Amino acid sequence: EKARQKKAAEEKARQEREAEEARREAEERLRQQNEKKAKQEAEEKARQKKAAEEKARQEREAEEARREAEERLRQQNEKKAKQEAEEKARQQKEAEEKTRQEKEAEEKARQQNEKKAKQEAEEKARQKKEAEERAKQQRDAEEKARQKRERSRREEAEEKARQKKAAEEKVRQEREAEEARREAEERLRQQKEAEEKARQEAEEKARQEKEAEEKARQKKAAEEK
C-alpha cells in the first residue's frame, strides 16, 4: 500500500510537473502569438487534465476505499464499513459536482462575453439603420417639397388656363345669349305679323260673310216684295 501510495504520489508529482511544463509552454506560445487566447487554451487544457486526473484519483481512491471498506465490513462491522464507503462516494460526488459547477461558471462567462459582443454588434447595426432611416426621411422630405412646389406650379398654371377658358366661355355664352335674344325677338315679330294677318283675314272673311248674308236678306226681301 505504501509502495502504491508512493508511486501514486510520484505519478502525481510527474503529472504536476508535466502540467507545469505544459503551462509554461502554453505561456510561451501565448507571448509569441496571441497571449490571451493561448493562455486561455493552455489553462483550459491544464484544468481539463487536472480535472481528469482528479477524477481518476478520486475514482481510484473510491475504488480502494470500497475494497477496504468491504474488507473491513467482512472482518469487523459490515454496516459501519458500508457507511464509510457511502461517505467516500458522497465526497466524490460533491467533488464532481464542484467540478461541474466550475465548468458551468466558465461556460456562463463565455456566453456572457458572446452576448455582450452580440449586443454591441446589434447596437452598431441599429445606429447604422437609424442613420440610413434619417437620410431616407430627409430625401423623402426633399422629394415631397419638390413635388409640392411642382404641384403648386402646375395647379397655378391649370388655374390660369381654367380662368382663361372660363372667360372665353363667358364671352361665348354672352354672344350666344345675344344671338338667341335677337332670334327670339325676330320670332316674336314674325308671330305678331302672322297673328295680325290672321286677324285681318278673319275680319275680312267675317265682313264678306256679313255682306253675303246682307245680300241674301235683301234678295229674299225683294223676292217677297
mmCIF file with all atom_site columns, C-alpha atoms in Angstrom:
data_model
loop_
_atom_site.group_PDB
_atom_site.id
_atom_site.type_symbol
_atom_site.label_atom_id
_atom_site.label_alt_id
_atom_site.label_comp_id
_atom_site.label_asym_id
_atom_site.label_entity_id
_atom_site.label_seq_id
_atom_site.pdbx_PDB_ins_code
_atom_site.Cartn_x
_atom_site.Cartn_y
_atom_site.Cartn_z
_atom_site.occupancy
_atom_site.B_iso_or_equiv
_atom_site.pdbx_formal_charge
_atom_site.auth_seq_id
_atom_site.auth_comp_id
_atom_site.auth_asym_id
_atom_site.auth_atom_id
_atom_site.pdbx_PDB_model_num
ATOM 1   C CA . GLU A 1 1   ? 0.000    0.000  0.000    1.00 0.00 ? 1   GLU A CA 1
ATOM 2   C CA . LYS A 1 2   ? 2.837    2.390  0.859    1.00 0.00 ? 2   LYS A CA 1
ATOM 3   C CA . ALA A 1 3   ? 4.527    1.495  -2.389   1.00 0.00 ? 3   ALA A CA 1
ATOM 4   C CA . ARG A 1 4   ? 1.289    2.142  -4.243   1.00 0.00 ? 4   ARG A CA 1
ATOM 5   C CA . GLN A 1 5   ? 0.783    5.451  -2.479   1.00 0.00 ? 5   GLN A CA 1
ATOM 6   C CA . LYS A 1 6   ? 4.424    6.420  -3.167   1.00 0.00 ? 6   LYS A CA 1
ATOM 7   C CA . LYS A 1 7   ? 4.000    5.500  -6.788   1.00 0.00 ? 7   LYS A CA 1
ATOM 8   C CA . ALA A 1 8   ? 0.756    7.443  -6.935   1.00 0.00 ? 8   ALA A CA 1
ATOM 9   C CA . ALA A 1 9   ? 2.479    10.439 -5.326   1.00 0.00 ? 9   ALA A CA 1
ATOM 10  C CA . GLU A 1 10  ? 5.356    10.169 -7.807   1.00 0.00 ? 10  GLU A CA 1
ATOM 11  C CA . GLU A 1 11  ? 2.847    9.844  -10.623  1.00 0.00 ? 11  GLU A CA 1
ATOM 12  C CA . LYS A 1 12  ? 1.001    12.846 -9.286   1.00 0.00 ? 12  LYS A CA 1
ATOM 13  C CA . ALA A 1 13  ? 4.269    14.806 -8.973   1.00 0.00 ? 13  ALA A CA 1
ATOM 14  C CA . ARG A 1 14  ? 5.234    13.778 -12.517  1.00 0.00 ? 14  ARG A CA 1
ATOM 15  C CA . GLN A 1 15  ? 1.837    14.757 -13.819  1.00 0.00 ? 15  GLN A CA 1
ATOM 16  C CA . GLU A 1 16  ? 2.008    18.048 -11.963  1.00 0.00 ? 16  GLU A CA 1
ATOM 17  C CA . ARG A 1 17  ? 5.473    18.654 -13.455  1.00 0.00 ? 17  ARG A CA 1
ATOM 18  C CA . GLU A 1 18  ? 4.085    17.833 -16.885  1.00 0.00 ? 18  GLU A CA 1
ATOM 19  C CA . ALA A 1 19  ? 1.135    20.135 -16.261  1.00 0.00 ? 19  ALA A CA 1
ATOM 20  C CA . GLU A 1 20  ? 3.526    22.913 -15.119  1.00 0.00 ? 20  GLU A CA 1
ATOM 21  C CA . GLU A 1 21  ? 5.675    22.319 -18.204  1.00 0.00 ? 21  GLU A CA 1
ATOM 22  C CA . ALA A 1 22  ? 2.579    22.439 -20.425  1.00 0.00 ? 22  ALA A CA 1
ATOM 23  C CA . ARG A 1 23  ? 1.550    25.665 -18.692  1.00 0.00 ? 23  ARG A CA 1
ATOM 24  C CA . ARG A 1 24  ? 4.975    27.252 -19.273  1.00 0.00 ? 24  ARG A CA 1
ATOM 25  C CA . GLU A 1 25  ? 4.977    26.101 -22.901  1.00 0.00 ? 25  GLU A CA 1
ATOM 26  C CA . ALA A 1 26  ? 1.443    27.497 -23.319  1.00 0.00 ? 26  ALA A CA 1
ATOM 27  C CA . GLU A 1 27  ? 2.536    30.814 -21.769  1.00 0.00 ? 27  GLU A CA 1
ATOM 28  C CA . GLU A 1 28  ? 5.462    30.979 -24.225  1.00 0.00 ? 28  GLU A CA 1
ATOM 29  C CA . ARG A 1 29  ? 3.128    30.335 -27.182  1.00 0.00 ? 29  ARG A CA 1
ATOM 30  C CA . LEU A 1 30  ? 0.768    32.970 -25.797  1.00 0.00 ? 30  LEU A CA 1
ATOM 31  C CA . ARG A 1 31  ? 3.587    35.501 -25.663  1.00 0.00 ? 31  ARG A CA 1
ATOM 32  C CA . GLN A 1 32  ? 4.731    34.690 -29.210  1.00 0.00 ? 32  GLN A CA 1
ATOM 33  C CA . GLN A 1 33  ? 1.307    34.530 -30.852  1.00 0.00 ? 33  GLN A CA 1
ATOM 34  C CA . ASN A 1 34  ? -1.887   35.573 -29.119  1.00 0.00 ? 34  ASN A CA 1
ATOM 35  C CA . GLU A 1 35  ? -1.220   35.793 -25.401  1.00 0.00 ? 35  GLU A CA 1
ATOM 36  C CA . LYS A 1 36  ? -4.796   35.922 -24.173  1.00 0.00 ? 36  LYS A CA 1
ATOM 37  C CA . LYS A 1 37  ? -6.152   33.170 -26.439  1.00 0.00 ? 37  LYS A CA 1
ATOM 38  C CA . ALA A 1 38  ? -3.183   30.803 -25.992  1.00 0.00 ? 38  ALA A CA 1
ATOM 39  C CA . LYS A 1 39  ? -3.225   31.325 -22.236  1.00 0.00 ? 39  LYS A CA 1
ATOM 40  C CA . GLN A 1 40  ? -6.929   30.531 -22.083  1.00 0.00 ? 40  GLN A CA 1
ATOM 41  C CA . GLU A 1 41  ? -6.382   27.383 -24.176  1.00 0.00 ? 41  GLU A CA 1
ATOM 42  C CA . ALA A 1 42  ? -3.455   26.268 -22.021  1.00 0.00 ? 42  ALA A CA 1
ATOM 43  C CA . GLU A 1 43  ? -5.321   26.955 -18.795  1.00 0.00 ? 43  GLU A CA 1
ATOM 44  C CA . GLU A 1 44  ? -8.380   25.133 -20.136  1.00 0.00 ? 44  GLU A CA 1
ATOM 45  C CA . LYS A 1 45  ? -6.280   22.130 -21.161  1.00 0.00 ? 45  LYS A CA 1
ATOM 46  C CA . ALA A 1 46  ? -4.492   22.178 -17.805  1.00 0.00 ? 46  ALA A CA 1
ATOM 47  C CA . ARG A 1 47  ? -7.825   22.470 -15.982  1.00 0.00 ? 47  ARG A CA 1
ATOM 48  C CA . GLN A 1 48  ? -9.323   19.640 -18.009  1.00 0.00 ? 48  GLN A CA 1
ATOM 49  C CA . LYS A 1 49  ? -6.229   17.489 -17.476  1.00 0.00 ? 49  LYS A CA 1
ATOM 50  C CA . LYS A 1 50  ? -6.210   18.303 -13.787  1.00 0.00 ? 50  LYS A CA 1
ATOM 51  C CA . ALA A 1 51  ? -9.935   17.577 -13.555  1.00 0.00 ? 51  ALA A CA 1
ATOM 52  C CA . ALA A 1 52  ? -9.424   14.263 -15.376  1.00 0.00 ? 52  ALA A CA 1
ATOM 53  C CA . GLU A 1 53  ? -6.516   13.405 -13.102  1.00 0.00 ? 53  GLU A CA 1
ATOM 54  C CA . GLU A 1 54  ? -8.518   14.420 -10.063  1.00 0.00 ? 54  GLU A CA 1
ATOM 55  C CA . LYS A 1 55  ? -11.466  12.361 -11.213  1.00 0.00 ? 55  LYS A CA 1
ATOM 56  C CA . ALA A 1 56  ? -9.215   9.367  -11.904  1.00 0.00 ? 56  ALA A CA 1
ATOM 57  C CA . ARG A 1 57  ? -7.563   9.801  -8.499   1.00 0.00 ? 57  ARG A CA 1
ATOM 58  C CA . GLN A 1 58  ? -10.924  10.066 -6.802   1.00 0.00 ? 58  GLN A CA 1
ATOM 59  C CA . GLU A 1 59  ? -12.167  7.034  -8.679   1.00 0.00 ? 59  GLU A CA 1
ATOM 60  C CA . ARG A 1 60  ? -9.051   5.080  -7.682   1.00 0.00 ? 60  ARG A CA 1
ATOM 61  C CA . GLU A 1 61  ? -9.387   6.270  -4.111   1.00 0.00 ? 61  GLU A CA 1
ATOM 62  C CA . ALA A 1 62  ? -13.070  5.483  -4.111   1.00 0.00 ? 62  ALA A CA 1
ATOM 63  C CA . GLU A 1 63  ? -12.395  2.027  -5.516   1.00 0.00 ? 63  GLU A CA 1
ATOM 64  C CA . GLU A 1 64  ? -9.664   1.476  -2.979   1.00 0.00 ? 64  GLU A CA 1
ATOM 65  C CA . ALA A 1 65  ? -11.876  2.753  -0.211   1.00 0.00 ? 65  ALA A CA 1
ATOM 66  C CA . ARG A 1 66  ? -14.664  0.498  -1.417   1.00 0.00 ? 66  ARG A CA 1
ATOM 67  C CA . ARG A 1 67  ? -12.400  -2.539 -1.376   1.00 0.00 ? 67  ARG A CA 1
ATOM 68  C CA . GLU A 1 68  ? -11.002  -1.554 2.013    1.00 0.00 ? 68  GLU A CA 1
ATOM 69  C CA . ALA A 1 69  ? -14.487  -0.947 3.321    1.00 0.00 ? 69  ALA A CA 1
ATOM 70  C CA . GLU A 1 70  ? -15.670  -4.303 2.025    1.00 0.00 ? 70  GLU A CA 1
ATOM 71  C CA . GLU A 1 71  ? -12.710  -5.949 3.730    1.00 0.00 ? 71  GLU A CA 1
ATOM 72  C CA . ARG A 1 72  ? -13.435  -4.115 6.961    1.00 0.00 ? 72  ARG A CA 1
ATOM 73  C CA . LEU A 1 73  ? -17.072  -4.978 6.617    1.00 0.00 ? 73  LEU A CA 1
ATOM 74  C CA . ARG A 1 74  ? -16.137  -8.608 6.224    1.00 0.00 ? 74  ARG A CA 1
ATOM 75  C CA . GLN A 1 75  ? -13.651  -8.512 9.120    1.00 0.00 ? 75  GLN A CA 1
ATOM 76  C CA . GLN A 1 76  ? -15.357  -6.117 11.503   1.00 0.00 ? 76  GLN A CA 1
ATOM 77  C CA . ASN A 1 77  ? -18.692  -4.439 11.075   1.00 0.00 ? 77  ASN A CA 1
ATOM 78  C CA . GLU A 1 78  ? -20.342  -4.616 7.655    1.00 0.00 ? 78  GLU A CA 1
ATOM 79  C CA . LYS A 1 79  ? -22.773  -1.737 8.325    1.00 0.00 ? 79  LYS A CA 1
ATOM 80  C CA . LYS A 1 80  ? -20.076  0.676  9.543    1.00 0.00 ? 80  LYS A CA 1
ATOM 81  C CA . ALA A 1 81  ? -17.791  -0.084 6.586    1.00 0.00 ? 81  ALA A CA 1
ATOM 82  C CA . LYS A 1 82  ? -20.685  0.430  4.171    1.00 0.00 ? 82  LYS A CA 1
ATOM 83  C CA . GLN A 1 83  ? -21.401  3.846  5.691    1.00 0.00 ? 83  GLN A CA 1
ATOM 84  C CA . GLU A 1 84  ? -17.768  4.814  5.242    1.00 0.00 ? 84  GLU A CA 1
ATOM 85  C CA . ALA A 1 85  ? -17.887  3.755  1.582    1.00 0.00 ? 85  ALA A CA 1
ATOM 86  C CA . GLU A 1 86  ? -21.082  5.747  1.063    1.00 0.00 ? 86  GLU A CA 1
ATOM 87  C CA . GLU A 1 87  ? -19.424  8.781  2.658    1.00 0.00 ? 87  GLU A CA 1
ATOM 88  C CA . LYS A 1 88  ? -16.477  8.430  0.299    1.00 0.00 ? 88  LYS A CA 1
ATOM 89  C CA . ALA A 1 89  ? -18.879  8.144  -2.626   1.00 0.00 ? 89  ALA A CA 1
ATOM 90  C CA . ARG A 1 90  ? -20.724  11.247 -1.402   1.00 0.00 ? 90  ARG A CA 1
ATOM 91  C CA . GLN A 1 91  ? -17.489  13.185 -1.166   1.00 0.00 ? 91  GLN A CA 1
ATOM 92  C CA . GLN A 1 92  ? -16.540  12.075 -4.659   1.00 0.00 ? 92  GLN A CA 1
ATOM 93  C CA . LYS A 1 93  ? -19.955  13.116 -5.946   1.00 0.00 ? 93  LYS A CA 1
ATOM 94  C CA . GLU A 1 94  ? -19.556  16.514 -4.250   1.00 0.00 ? 94  GLU A CA 1
ATOM 95  C CA . ALA A 1 95  ? -16.134  16.932 -5.845   1.00 0.00 ? 95  ALA A CA 1
ATOM 96  C CA . GLU A 1 96  ? -17.576  16.026 -9.260   1.00 0.00 ? 96  GLU A CA 1
ATOM 97  C CA . GLU A 1 97  ? -20.443  18.447 -8.681   1.00 0.00 ? 97  GLU A CA 1
ATOM 98  C CA . LYS A 1 98  ? -17.974  21.182 -7.768   1.00 0.00 ? 98  LYS A CA 1
ATOM 99  C CA . THR A 1 99  ? -16.010  20.489 -10.955  1.00 0.00 ? 99  THR A CA 1
ATOM 100 C CA . ARG A 1 100 ? -19.242  20.597 -12.972  1.00 0.00 ? 100 ARG A CA 1
ATOM 101 C CA . GLN A 1 101 ? -20.259  23.909 -11.378  1.00 0.00 ? 101 GLN A CA 1
ATOM 102 C CA . GLU A 1 102 ? -16.858  25.427 -12.125  1.00 0.00 ? 102 GLU A CA 1
ATOM 103 C CA . LYS A 1 103 ? -17.175  24.325 -15.742  1.00 0.00 ? 103 LYS A CA 1
ATOM 104 C CA . GLU A 1 104 ? -20.701  25.757 -15.925  1.00 0.00 ? 104 GLU A CA 1
ATOM 105 C CA . ALA A 1 105 ? -19.450  29.054 -14.459  1.00 0.00 ? 105 ALA A CA 1
ATOM 106 C CA . GLU A 1 106 ? -16.734  29.238 -17.122  1.00 0.00 ? 106 GLU A CA 1
ATOM 107 C CA . GLU A 1 107 ? -19.282  28.438 -19.842  1.00 0.00 ? 107 GLU A CA 1
ATOM 108 C CA . LYS A 1 108 ? -21.630  31.091 -18.465  1.00 0.00 ? 108 LYS A CA 1
ATOM 109 C CA . ALA A 1 109 ? -18.827  33.676 -18.512  1.00 0.00 ? 109 ALA A CA 1
ATOM 110 C CA . ARG A 1 110 ? -18.027  32.729 -22.119  1.00 0.00 ? 110 ARG A CA 1
ATOM 111 C CA . GLN A 1 111 ? -21.698  33.049 -23.110  1.00 0.00 ? 111 GLN A CA 1
ATOM 112 C CA . GLN A 1 112 ? -21.936  36.428 -21.376  1.00 0.00 ? 112 GLN A CA 1
ATOM 113 C CA . ASN A 1 113 ? -18.922  37.667 -23.338  1.00 0.00 ? 113 ASN A CA 1
ATOM 114 C CA . GLU A 1 114 ? -20.506  36.403 -26.562  1.00 0.00 ? 114 GLU A CA 1
ATOM 115 C CA . LYS A 1 115 ? -23.820  38.024 -25.607  1.00 0.00 ? 115 LYS A CA 1
ATOM 116 C CA . LYS A 1 116 ? -22.082  41.345 -24.910  1.00 0.00 ? 116 LYS A CA 1
ATOM 117 C CA . ALA A 1 117 ? -20.290  41.219 -28.269  1.00 0.00 ? 117 ALA A CA 1
ATOM 118 C CA . LYS A 1 118 ? -23.579  40.373 -29.998  1.00 0.00 ? 118 LYS A CA 1
ATOM 119 C CA . GLN A 1 119 ? -25.357  43.254 -28.254  1.00 0.00 ? 119 GLN A CA 1
ATOM 120 C CA . GLU A 1 120 ? -22.603  45.674 -29.300  1.00 0.00 ? 120 GLU A CA 1
ATOM 121 C CA . ALA A 1 121 ? -22.868  44.467 -32.899  1.00 0.00 ? 121 ALA A CA 1
ATOM 122 C CA . GLU A 1 122 ? -26.659  44.796 -32.782  1.00 0.00 ? 122 GLU A CA 1
ATOM 123 C CA . GLU A 1 123 ? -26.330  48.324 -31.349  1.00 0.00 ? 123 GLU A CA 1
ATOM 124 C CA . LYS A 1 124 ? -23.970  49.322 -34.155  1.00 0.00 ? 124 LYS A CA 1
ATOM 125 C CA . ALA A 1 125 ? -26.369  47.826 -36.704  1.00 0.00 ? 125 ALA A CA 1
ATOM 126 C CA . ARG A 1 126 ? -29.270  49.684 -35.077  1.00 0.00 ? 126 ARG A CA 1
ATOM 127 C CA . GLN A 1 127 ? -27.402  53.003 -35.155  1.00 0.00 ? 127 GLN A CA 1
ATOM 128 C CA . LYS A 1 128 ? -26.496  52.404 -38.798  1.00 0.00 ? 128 LYS A CA 1
ATOM 129 C CA . LYS A 1 129 ? -30.110  51.608 -39.610  1.00 0.00 ? 129 LYS A CA 1
ATOM 130 C CA . GLU A 1 130 ? -31.288  54.745 -37.780  1.00 0.00 ? 130 GLU A CA 1
ATOM 131 C CA . ALA A 1 131 ? -28.787  56.870 -39.724  1.00 0.00 ? 131 ALA A CA 1
ATOM 132 C CA . GLU A 1 132 ? -29.953  55.337 -43.001  1.00 0.00 ? 132 GLU A CA 1
ATOM 133 C CA . GLU A 1 133 ? -33.579  55.915 -41.967  1.00 0.00 ? 133 GLU A CA 1
ATOM 134 C CA . ARG A 1 134 ? -32.864  59.579 -41.145  1.00 0.00 ? 134 ARG A CA 1
ATOM 135 C CA . ALA A 1 135 ? -31.142  60.015 -44.519  1.00 0.00 ? 135 ALA A CA 1
ATOM 136 C CA . LYS A 1 136 ? -34.104  58.370 -46.236  1.00 0.00 ? 136 LYS A CA 1
ATOM 137 C CA . GLN A 1 137 ? -36.564  60.596 -44.366  1.00 0.00 ? 137 GLN A CA 1
ATOM 138 C CA . GLN A 1 138 ? -34.564  63.670 -45.379  1.00 0.00 ? 138 GLN A CA 1
ATOM 139 C CA . ARG A 1 139 ? -34.575  62.543 -49.023  1.00 0.00 ? 139 ARG A CA 1
ATOM 140 C CA . ASP A 1 140 ? -38.290  61.822 -48.803  1.00 0.00 ? 140 ASP A CA 1
ATOM 141 C CA . ALA A 1 141 ? -38.933  65.261 -47.280  1.00 0.00 ? 141 ALA A CA 1
ATOM 142 C CA . GLU A 1 142 ? -36.917  66.956 -50.024  1.00 0.00 ? 142 GLU A CA 1
ATOM 143 C CA . GLU A 1 143 ? -38.748  64.956 -52.685  1.00 0.00 ? 143 GLU A CA 1
ATOM 144 C CA . LYS A 1 144 ? -42.089  65.782 -51.076  1.00 0.00 ? 144 LYS A CA 1
ATOM 145 C CA . ALA A 1 145 ? -41.199  69.507 -51.016  1.00 0.00 ? 145 ALA A CA 1
ATOM 146 C CA . ARG A 1 146 ? -40.132  69.328 -54.660  1.00 0.00 ? 146 ARG A CA 1
ATOM 147 C CA . GLN A 1 147 ? -43.359  67.595 -55.630  1.00 0.00 ? 147 GLN A CA 1
ATOM 148 C CA . LYS A 1 148 ? -45.313  70.170 -53.644  1.00 0.00 ? 148 LYS A CA 1
ATOM 149 C CA . ARG A 1 149 ? -43.585  73.027 -55.487  1.00 0.00 ? 149 ARG A CA 1
ATOM 150 C CA . GLU A 1 150 ? -44.148  71.262 -58.797  1.00 0.00 ? 150 GLU A CA 1
ATOM 151 C CA . ARG A 1 151 ? -47.805  70.650 -57.915  1.00 0.00 ? 151 ARG A CA 1
ATOM 152 C CA . SER A 1 152 ? -48.231  74.311 -56.900  1.00 0.00 ? 152 SER A CA 1
ATOM 153 C CA . ARG A 1 153 ? -46.742  75.492 -60.212  1.00 0.00 ? 153 ARG A CA 1
ATOM 154 C CA . ARG A 1 154 ? -48.902  73.018 -62.120  1.00 0.00 ? 154 ARG A CA 1
ATOM 155 C CA . GLU A 1 155 ? -52.054  73.991 -60.196  1.00 0.00 ? 155 GLU A CA 1
ATOM 156 C CA . GLU A 1 156 ? -51.294  77.677 -60.751  1.00 0.00 ? 156 GLU A CA 1
ATOM 157 C CA . ALA A 1 157 ? -50.901  77.087 -64.499  1.00 0.00 ? 157 ALA A CA 1
ATOM 158 C CA . GLU A 1 158 ? -54.075  74.987 -64.538  1.00 0.00 ? 158 GLU A CA 1
ATOM 159 C CA . GLU A 1 159 ? -55.931  77.715 -62.633  1.00 0.00 ? 159 GLU A CA 1
ATOM 160 C CA . LYS A 1 160 ? -54.787  80.369 -65.136  1.00 0.00 ? 160 LYS A CA 1
ATOM 161 C CA . ALA A 1 161 ? -55.832  78.116 -68.007  1.00 0.00 ? 161 ALA A CA 1
ATOM 162 C CA . ARG A 1 162 ? -59.165  77.466 -66.307  1.00 0.00 ? 162 ARG A CA 1
ATOM 163 C CA . GLN A 1 163 ? -59.765  81.184 -65.747  1.00 0.00 ? 163 GLN A CA 1
ATOM 164 C CA . LYS A 1 164 ? -58.851  81.889 -69.383  1.00 0.00 ? 164 LYS A CA 1
ATOM 165 C CA . LYS A 1 165 ? -61.196  79.138 -70.558  1.00 0.00 ? 165 LYS A CA 1
ATOM 166 C CA . ALA A 1 166 ? -63.924  80.418 -68.234  1.00 0.00 ? 166 ALA A CA 1
ATOM 167 C CA . ALA A 1 167 ? -63.514  83.949 -69.628  1.00 0.00 ? 167 ALA A CA 1
ATOM 168 C CA . GLU A 1 168 ? -63.693  82.625 -73.201  1.00 0.00 ? 168 GLU A CA 1
ATOM 169 C CA . GLU A 1 169 ? -66.722  80.532 -72.285  1.00 0.00 ? 169 GLU A CA 1
ATOM 170 C CA . LYS A 1 170 ? -68.405  83.561 -70.711  1.00 0.00 ? 170 LYS A CA 1
ATOM 171 C CA . VAL A 1 171 ? -67.816  85.623 -73.886  1.00 0.00 ? 171 VAL A CA 1
ATOM 172 C CA . ARG A 1 172 ? -69.153  82.755 -75.999  1.00 0.00 ? 172 ARG A CA 1
ATOM 173 C CA . GLN A 1 173 ? -72.237  82.382 -73.800  1.00 0.00 ? 173 GLN A CA 1
ATOM 174 C CA . GLU A 1 174 ? -72.850  86.139 -73.925  1.00 0.00 ? 174 GLU A CA 1
ATOM 175 C CA . ARG A 1 175 ? -72.622  86.031 -77.726  1.00 0.00 ? 175 ARG A CA 1
ATOM 176 C CA . GLU A 1 176 ? -74.963  83.055 -77.858  1.00 0.00 ? 176 GLU A CA 1
ATOM 177 C CA . ALA A 1 177 ? -77.357  84.769 -75.442  1.00 0.00 ? 177 ALA A CA 1
ATOM 178 C CA . GLU A 1 178 ? -77.372  87.905 -77.588  1.00 0.00 ? 178 GLU A CA 1
ATOM 179 C CA . GLU A 1 179 ? -77.943  85.816 -80.704  1.00 0.00 ? 179 GLU A CA 1
ATOM 180 C CA . ALA A 1 180 ? -80.747  83.904 -79.001  1.00 0.00 ? 180 ALA A CA 1
ATOM 181 C CA . ARG A 1 181 ? -82.294  87.162 -77.840  1.00 0.00 ? 181 ARG A CA 1
ATOM 182 C CA . ARG A 1 182 ? -82.279  88.551 -81.395  1.00 0.00 ? 182 ARG A CA 1
ATOM 183 C CA . GLU A 1 183 ? -83.682  85.304 -82.769  1.00 0.00 ? 183 GLU A CA 1
ATOM 184 C CA . ALA A 1 184 ? -86.429  85.352 -80.107  1.00 0.00 ? 184 ALA A CA 1
ATOM 185 C CA . GLU A 1 185 ? -87.294  88.961 -80.966  1.00 0.00 ? 185 GLU A CA 1
ATOM 186 C CA . GLU A 1 186 ? -87.429  88.029 -84.666  1.00 0.00 ? 186 GLU A CA 1
ATOM 187 C CA . ARG A 1 187 ? -89.665  85.037 -83.950  1.00 0.00 ? 187 ARG A CA 1
ATOM 188 C CA . LEU A 1 188 ? -91.913  87.239 -81.789  1.00 0.00 ? 188 LEU A CA 1
ATOM 189 C CA . ARG A 1 189 ? -92.109  89.855 -84.542  1.00 0.00 ? 189 ARG A CA 1
ATOM 190 C CA . GLN A 1 190 ? -92.959  87.227 -87.136  1.00 0.00 ? 190 GLN A CA 1
ATOM 191 C CA . GLN A 1 191 ? -95.527  85.683 -84.790  1.00 0.00 ? 191 GLN A CA 1
ATOM 192 C CA . LYS A 1 192 ? -97.164  89.082 -84.264  1.00 0.00 ? 192 LYS A CA 1
ATOM 193 C CA . GLU A 1 193 ? -97.245  89.703 -88.019  1.00 0.00 ? 193 GLU A CA 1
ATOM 194 C CA . ALA A 1 194 ? -98.799  86.276 -88.549  1.00 0.00 ? 194 ALA A CA 1
ATOM 195 C CA . GLU A 1 195 ? -101.378 86.912 -85.854  1.00 0.00 ? 195 GLU A CA 1
ATOM 196 C CA . GLU A 1 196 ? -102.179 90.321 -87.316  1.00 0.00 ? 196 GLU A CA 1
ATOM 197 C CA . LYS A 1 197 ? -102.545 88.844 -90.801  1.00 0.00 ? 197 LYS A CA 1
ATOM 198 C CA . ALA A 1 198 ? -104.777 86.063 -89.447  1.00 0.00 ? 198 ALA A CA 1
ATOM 199 C CA . ARG A 1 199 ? -106.876 88.617 -87.593  1.00 0.00 ? 199 ARG A CA 1
ATOM 200 C CA . GLN A 1 200 ? -107.262 90.739 -90.734  1.00 0.00 ? 200 GLN A CA 1
ATOM 201 C CA . GLU A 1 201 ? -108.153 87.695 -92.782  1.00 0.00 ? 201 GLU A CA 1
ATOM 202 C CA . ALA A 1 202 ? -110.729 86.636 -90.176  1.00 0.00 ? 202 ALA A CA 1
ATOM 203 C CA . GLU A 1 203 ? -112.210 90.127 -90.146  1.00 0.00 ? 203 GLU A CA 1
ATOM 204 C CA . GLU A 1 204 ? -112.271 90.136 -93.932  1.00 0.00 ? 204 GLU A CA 1
ATOM 205 C CA . LYS A 1 205 ? -113.962 86.770 -94.007  1.00 0.00 ? 205 LYS A CA 1
ATOM 206 C CA . ALA A 1 206 ? -116.482 87.858 -91.397  1.00 0.00 ? 206 ALA A CA 1
ATOM 207 C CA . ARG A 1 207 ? -117.144 91.030 -93.389  1.00 0.00 ? 207 ARG A CA 1
ATOM 208 C CA . GLN A 1 208 ? -117.616 89.048 -96.562  1.00 0.00 ? 208 GLN A CA 1
ATOM 209 C CA . GLU A 1 209 ? -119.940 86.606 -94.779  1.00 0.00 ? 209 GLU A CA 1
ATOM 210 C CA . LYS A 1 210 ? -121.901 89.526 -93.387  1.00 0.00 ? 210 LYS A CA 1
ATOM 211 C CA . GLU A 1 211 ? -122.160 91.116 -96.812  1.00 0.00 ? 211 GLU A CA 1
ATOM 212 C CA . ALA A 1 212 ? -123.253 87.796 -98.272  1.00 0.00 ? 212 ALA A CA 1
ATOM 213 C CA . GLU A 1 213 ? -125.905 87.465 -95.593  1.00 0.00 ? 213 GLU A CA 1
ATOM 214 C CA . GLU A 1 214 ? -126.999 91.009 -96.205  1.00 0.00 ? 214 GLU A CA 1
ATOM 215 C CA . LYS A 1 215 ? -127.274 90.367 -99.958  1.00 0.00 ? 215 LYS A CA 1
ATOM 216 C CA . ALA A 1 216 ? -129.204 87.203 -99.317  1.00 0.00 ? 216 ALA A CA 1
ATOM 217 C CA . ARG A 1 217 ? -131.508 89.006 -96.939  1.00 0.00 ? 217 ARG A CA 1
ATOM 218 C CA . GLN A 1 218 ? -132.055 91.814 -99.453  1.00 0.00 ? 218 GLN A CA 1
ATOM 219 C CA . LYS A 1 219 ? -132.625 89.281 -102.196 1.00 0.00 ? 219 LYS A CA 1
ATOM 220 C CA . LYS A 1 220 ? -135.176 87.460 -100.086 1.00 0.00 ? 220 LYS A CA 1
ATOM 221 C CA . ALA A 1 221 ? -136.879 90.671 -99.169  1.00 0.00 ? 221 ALA A CA 1
ATOM 222 C CA . ALA A 1 222 ? -137.016 91.679 -102.806 1.00 0.00 ? 222 ALA A CA 1
ATOM 223 C CA . GLU A 1 223 ? -138.467 88.336 -103.759 1.00 0.00 ? 223 GLU A CA 1
ATOM 224 C CA . GLU A 1 224 ? -141.117 88.607 -101.063 1.00 0.00 ? 224 GLU A CA 1
ATOM 225 C CA . LYS A 1 225 ? -141.909 92.114 -102.102 1.00 0.00 ? 225 LYS A CA 1
#
